[in-house]
JSON list of C-alpha atoms in Angstrom, two decimals:
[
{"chain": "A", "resi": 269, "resn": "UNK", "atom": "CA", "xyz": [-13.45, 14.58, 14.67]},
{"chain": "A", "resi": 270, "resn": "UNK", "atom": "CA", "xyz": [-12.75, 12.63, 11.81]},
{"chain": "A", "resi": 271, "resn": "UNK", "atom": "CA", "xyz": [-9.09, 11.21, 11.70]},
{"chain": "A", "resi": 272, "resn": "UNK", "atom": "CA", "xyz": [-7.90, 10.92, 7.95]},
{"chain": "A", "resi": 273, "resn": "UNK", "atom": "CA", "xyz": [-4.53, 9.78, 7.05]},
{"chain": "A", "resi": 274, "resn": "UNK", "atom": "CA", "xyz": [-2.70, 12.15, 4.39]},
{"chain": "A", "resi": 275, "resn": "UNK", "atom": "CA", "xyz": [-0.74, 10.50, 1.59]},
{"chain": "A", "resi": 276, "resn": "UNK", "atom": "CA", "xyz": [3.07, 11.20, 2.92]},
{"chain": "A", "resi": 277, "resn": "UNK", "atom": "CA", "xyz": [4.24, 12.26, -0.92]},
{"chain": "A", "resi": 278, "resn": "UNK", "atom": "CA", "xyz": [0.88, 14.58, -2.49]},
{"chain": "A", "resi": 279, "resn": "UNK", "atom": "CA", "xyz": [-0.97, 14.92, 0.82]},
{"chain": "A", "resi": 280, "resn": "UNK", "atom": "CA", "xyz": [-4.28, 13.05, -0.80]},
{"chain": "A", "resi": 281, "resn": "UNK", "atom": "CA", "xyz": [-6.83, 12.12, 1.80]},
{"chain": "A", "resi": 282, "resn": "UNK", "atom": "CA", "xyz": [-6.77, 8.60, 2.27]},
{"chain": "A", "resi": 283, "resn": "UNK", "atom": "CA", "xyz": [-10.54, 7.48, 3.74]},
{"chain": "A", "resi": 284, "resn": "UNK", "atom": "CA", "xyz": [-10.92, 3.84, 2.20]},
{"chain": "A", "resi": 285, "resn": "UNK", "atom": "CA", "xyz": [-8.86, 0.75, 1.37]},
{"chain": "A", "resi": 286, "resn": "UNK", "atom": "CA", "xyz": [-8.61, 1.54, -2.29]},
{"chain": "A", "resi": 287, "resn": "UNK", "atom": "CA", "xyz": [-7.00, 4.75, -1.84]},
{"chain": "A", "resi": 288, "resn": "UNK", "atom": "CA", "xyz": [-3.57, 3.35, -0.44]},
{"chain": "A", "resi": 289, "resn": "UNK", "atom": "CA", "xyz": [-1.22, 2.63, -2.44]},
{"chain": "A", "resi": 290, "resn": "UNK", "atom": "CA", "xyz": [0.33, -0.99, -1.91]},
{"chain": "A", "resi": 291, "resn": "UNK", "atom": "CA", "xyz": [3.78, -2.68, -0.21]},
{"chain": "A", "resi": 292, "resn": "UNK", "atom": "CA", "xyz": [5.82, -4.81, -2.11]},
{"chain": "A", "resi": 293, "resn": "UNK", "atom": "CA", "xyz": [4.39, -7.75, -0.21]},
{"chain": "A", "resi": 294, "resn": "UNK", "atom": "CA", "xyz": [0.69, -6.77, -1.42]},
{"chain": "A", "resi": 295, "resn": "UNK", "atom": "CA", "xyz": [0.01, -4.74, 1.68]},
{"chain": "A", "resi": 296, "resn": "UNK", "atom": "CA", "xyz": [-1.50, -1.25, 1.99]},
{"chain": "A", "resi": 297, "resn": "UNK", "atom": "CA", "xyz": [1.12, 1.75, 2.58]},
{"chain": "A", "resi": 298, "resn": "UNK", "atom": "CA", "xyz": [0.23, 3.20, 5.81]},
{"chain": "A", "resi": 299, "resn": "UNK", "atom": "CA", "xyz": [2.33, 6.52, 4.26]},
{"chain": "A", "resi": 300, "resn": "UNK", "atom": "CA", "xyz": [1.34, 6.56, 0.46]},
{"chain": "A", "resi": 301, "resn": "UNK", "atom": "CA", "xyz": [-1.72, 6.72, -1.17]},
{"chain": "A", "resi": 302, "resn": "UNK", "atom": "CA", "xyz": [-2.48, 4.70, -4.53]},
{"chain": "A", "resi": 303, "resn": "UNK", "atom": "CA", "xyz": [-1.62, 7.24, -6.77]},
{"chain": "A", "resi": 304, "resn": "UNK", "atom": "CA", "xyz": [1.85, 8.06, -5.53]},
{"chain": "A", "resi": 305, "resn": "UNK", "atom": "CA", "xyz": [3.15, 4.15, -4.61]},
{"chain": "A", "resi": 306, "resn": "UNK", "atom": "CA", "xyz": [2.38, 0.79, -5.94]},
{"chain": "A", "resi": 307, "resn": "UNK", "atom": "CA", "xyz": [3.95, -2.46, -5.18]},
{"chain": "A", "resi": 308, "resn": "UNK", "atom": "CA", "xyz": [6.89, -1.14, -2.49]},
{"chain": "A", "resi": 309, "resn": "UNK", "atom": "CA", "xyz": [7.74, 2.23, -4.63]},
{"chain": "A", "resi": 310, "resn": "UNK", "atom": "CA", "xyz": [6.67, 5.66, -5.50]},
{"chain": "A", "resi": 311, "resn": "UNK", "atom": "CA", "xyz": [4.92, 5.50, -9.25]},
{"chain": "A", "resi": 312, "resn": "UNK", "atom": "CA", "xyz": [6.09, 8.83, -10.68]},
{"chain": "A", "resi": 313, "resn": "UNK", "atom": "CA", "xyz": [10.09, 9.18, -10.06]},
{"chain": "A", "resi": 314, "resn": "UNK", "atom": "CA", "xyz": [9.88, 13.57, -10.07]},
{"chain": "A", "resi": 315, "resn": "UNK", "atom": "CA", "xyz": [11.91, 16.10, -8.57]},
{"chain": "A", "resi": 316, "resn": "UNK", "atom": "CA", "xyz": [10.32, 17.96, -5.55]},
{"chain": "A", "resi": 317, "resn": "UNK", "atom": "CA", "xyz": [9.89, 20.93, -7.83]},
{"chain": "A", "resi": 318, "resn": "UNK", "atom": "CA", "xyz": [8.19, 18.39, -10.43]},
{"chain": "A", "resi": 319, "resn": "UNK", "atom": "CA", "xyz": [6.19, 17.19, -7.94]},
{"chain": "A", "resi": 320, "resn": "UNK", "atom": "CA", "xyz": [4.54, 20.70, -6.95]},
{"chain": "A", "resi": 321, "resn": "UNK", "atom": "CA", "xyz": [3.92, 21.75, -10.22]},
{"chain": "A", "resi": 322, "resn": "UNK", "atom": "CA", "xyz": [2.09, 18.15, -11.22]},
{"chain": "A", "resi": 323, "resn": "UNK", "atom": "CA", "xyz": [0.14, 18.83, -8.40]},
{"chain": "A", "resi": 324, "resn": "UNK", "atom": "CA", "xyz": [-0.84, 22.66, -8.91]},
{"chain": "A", "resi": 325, "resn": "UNK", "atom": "CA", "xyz": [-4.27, 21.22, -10.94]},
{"chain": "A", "resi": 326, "resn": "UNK", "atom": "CA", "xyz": [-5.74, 19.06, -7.62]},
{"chain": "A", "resi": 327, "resn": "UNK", "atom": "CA", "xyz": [-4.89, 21.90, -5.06]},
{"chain": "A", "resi": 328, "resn": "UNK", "atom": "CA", "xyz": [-6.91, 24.04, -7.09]},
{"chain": "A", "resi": 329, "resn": "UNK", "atom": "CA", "xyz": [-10.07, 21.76, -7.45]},
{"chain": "A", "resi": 330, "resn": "UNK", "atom": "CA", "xyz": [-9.64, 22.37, -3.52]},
{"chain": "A", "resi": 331, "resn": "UNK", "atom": "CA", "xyz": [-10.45, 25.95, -3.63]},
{"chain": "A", "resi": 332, "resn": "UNK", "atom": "CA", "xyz": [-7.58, 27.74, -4.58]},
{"chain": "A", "resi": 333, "resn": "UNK", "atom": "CA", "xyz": [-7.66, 30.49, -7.92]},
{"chain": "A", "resi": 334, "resn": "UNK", "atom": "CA", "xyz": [-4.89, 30.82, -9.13]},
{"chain": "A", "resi": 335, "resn": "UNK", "atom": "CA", "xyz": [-1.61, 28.41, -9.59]},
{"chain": "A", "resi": 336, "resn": "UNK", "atom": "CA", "xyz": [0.00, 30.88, -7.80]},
{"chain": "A", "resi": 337, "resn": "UNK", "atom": "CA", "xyz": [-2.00, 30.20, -4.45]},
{"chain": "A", "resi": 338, "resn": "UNK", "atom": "CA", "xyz": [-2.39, 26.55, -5.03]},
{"chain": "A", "resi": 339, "resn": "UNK", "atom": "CA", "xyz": [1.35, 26.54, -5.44]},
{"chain": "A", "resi": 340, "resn": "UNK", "atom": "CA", "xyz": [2.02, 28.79, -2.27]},
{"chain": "A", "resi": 341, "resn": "UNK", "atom": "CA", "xyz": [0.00, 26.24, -0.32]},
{"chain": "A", "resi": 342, "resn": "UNK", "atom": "CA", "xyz": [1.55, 22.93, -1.48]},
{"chain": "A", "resi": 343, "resn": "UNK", "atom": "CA", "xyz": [5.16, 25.01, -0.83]},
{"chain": "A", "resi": 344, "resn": "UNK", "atom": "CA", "xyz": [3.65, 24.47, 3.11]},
{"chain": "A", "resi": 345, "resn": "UNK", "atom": "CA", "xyz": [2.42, 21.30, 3.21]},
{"chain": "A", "resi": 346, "resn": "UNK", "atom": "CA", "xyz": [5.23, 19.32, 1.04]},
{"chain": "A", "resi": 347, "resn": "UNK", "atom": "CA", "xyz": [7.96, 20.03, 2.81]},
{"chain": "A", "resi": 348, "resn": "UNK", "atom": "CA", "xyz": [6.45, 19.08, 6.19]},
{"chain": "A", "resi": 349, "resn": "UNK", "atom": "CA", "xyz": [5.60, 15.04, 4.46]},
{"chain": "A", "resi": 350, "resn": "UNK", "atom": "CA", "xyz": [7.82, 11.86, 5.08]},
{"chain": "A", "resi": 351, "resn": "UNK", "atom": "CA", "xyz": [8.70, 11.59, 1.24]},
{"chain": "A", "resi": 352, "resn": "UNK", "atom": "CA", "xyz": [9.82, 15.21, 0.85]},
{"chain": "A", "resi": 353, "resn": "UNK", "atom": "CA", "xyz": [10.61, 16.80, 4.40]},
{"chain": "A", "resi": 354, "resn": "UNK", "atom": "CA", "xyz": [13.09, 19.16, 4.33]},
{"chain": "A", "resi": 355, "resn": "UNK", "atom": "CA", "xyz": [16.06, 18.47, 7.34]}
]
């Protein structure tokens, strides 16, 4: 079974090199993919709530309707990642 890493702040697959984002020494993120962290911090400075609804459009090129189920989805995954969990 394949073991993919999930981006810790928009749960993108991360397969390949380019797809992490980067530490501020130049290193890959082990937690954050490319889109969400470059160069030791997070790209796009959003509220949670921001943060779902910027997202709504990817969930649903995974399958999902309607914003309303892509939404519902993310509302179960976000909370659950290192950037955004919920104590």
């Amino acid at each position: 079974m394949e073991n993919t890493k999930h981006c810790q702040s928009c749960y993108m697959p991360m397969r390949k090199a380019k797809d992490f984002g980067t530490e501020a020494s130049g290193g890959a993120s082990v937690d954050y993919c490319c889109h969400c962290y470059k160069d030791g911090d997070f790209t796009w400075k959003a509220s949670f709530e921001e943060h779902v609804e910027g997202n709504i459009r990817f969930w649903k090129e995974d399958g999902d309707k309607s914003d309303d189920e892509a939404r519902a989805r993310i509302m179960e995954v976000f909370p659950t990642l290192k950037r955004w969990k919920m104590t």
